[in-house]
XYZ file of C-alpha atoms in Angstrom:
70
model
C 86.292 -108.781 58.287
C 82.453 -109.673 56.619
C 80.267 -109.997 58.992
C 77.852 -111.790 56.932
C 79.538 -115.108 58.668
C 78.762 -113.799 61.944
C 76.162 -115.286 64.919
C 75.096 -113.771 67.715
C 74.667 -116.066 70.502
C 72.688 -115.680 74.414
C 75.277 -117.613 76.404
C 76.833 -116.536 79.635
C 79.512 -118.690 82.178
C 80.137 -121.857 81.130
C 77.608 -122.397 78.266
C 79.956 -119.470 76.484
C 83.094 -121.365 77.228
C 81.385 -124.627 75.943
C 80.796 -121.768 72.904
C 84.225 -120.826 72.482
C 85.696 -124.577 72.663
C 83.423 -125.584 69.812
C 83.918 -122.515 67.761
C 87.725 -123.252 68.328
C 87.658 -126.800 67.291
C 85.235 -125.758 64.131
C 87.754 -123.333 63.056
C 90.440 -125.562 63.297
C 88.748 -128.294 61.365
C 88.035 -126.186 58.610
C 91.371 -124.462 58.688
C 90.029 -120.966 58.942
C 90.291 -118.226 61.485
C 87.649 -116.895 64.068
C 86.935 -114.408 66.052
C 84.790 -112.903 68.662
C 83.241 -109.666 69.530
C 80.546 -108.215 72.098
C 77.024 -107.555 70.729
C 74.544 -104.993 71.874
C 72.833 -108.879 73.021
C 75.011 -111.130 73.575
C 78.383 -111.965 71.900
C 78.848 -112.225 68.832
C 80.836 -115.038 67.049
C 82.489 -114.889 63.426
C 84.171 -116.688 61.107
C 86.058 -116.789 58.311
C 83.989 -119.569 56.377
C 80.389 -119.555 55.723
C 80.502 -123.170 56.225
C 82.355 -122.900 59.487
C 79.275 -120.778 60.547
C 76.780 -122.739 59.660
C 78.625 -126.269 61.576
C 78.922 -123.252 64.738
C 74.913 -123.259 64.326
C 74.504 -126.559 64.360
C 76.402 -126.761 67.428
C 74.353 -123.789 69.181
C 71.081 -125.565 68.222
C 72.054 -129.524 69.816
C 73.478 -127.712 72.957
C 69.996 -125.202 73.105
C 71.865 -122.403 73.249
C 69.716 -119.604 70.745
C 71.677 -118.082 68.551
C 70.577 -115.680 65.345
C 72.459 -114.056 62.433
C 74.151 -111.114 63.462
């Protein structure tokens, strides 16, 4: 799969399970699939939809949680 809709994310315990909830609920909302996979920093989260990333973003940024392209 691209990885051009991809973000890597510094999360660890319960932030990253507050990560994967949202990512779930994202996906689902924009009917697409997701996905996610370990970075050299951090894990990485993907989806399917460009727009779907950038609502993930979003997400990352009003919970403070960094996150970068990846």
């Amino acid at each position: 799969m691209a990885k051009e809709n991809c973000l890597i994310v510094h999360a660890a315990g319960k932030q990253l399970d507050l990560l994967r909830g949202e990512a779930s609920r994202i996906a689902k909302g924009s009917k697409v699939d997701w996905w996610i996979d370990r970075a050299d920093v951090g894990t990485r989260f993907c989806f399917e939809d460009v727009k779907a990333k950038e609502a993930f973003a979003i997400t990352c940024d009003s919970f403070g949680i960094p996150c970068r392209d990846g």
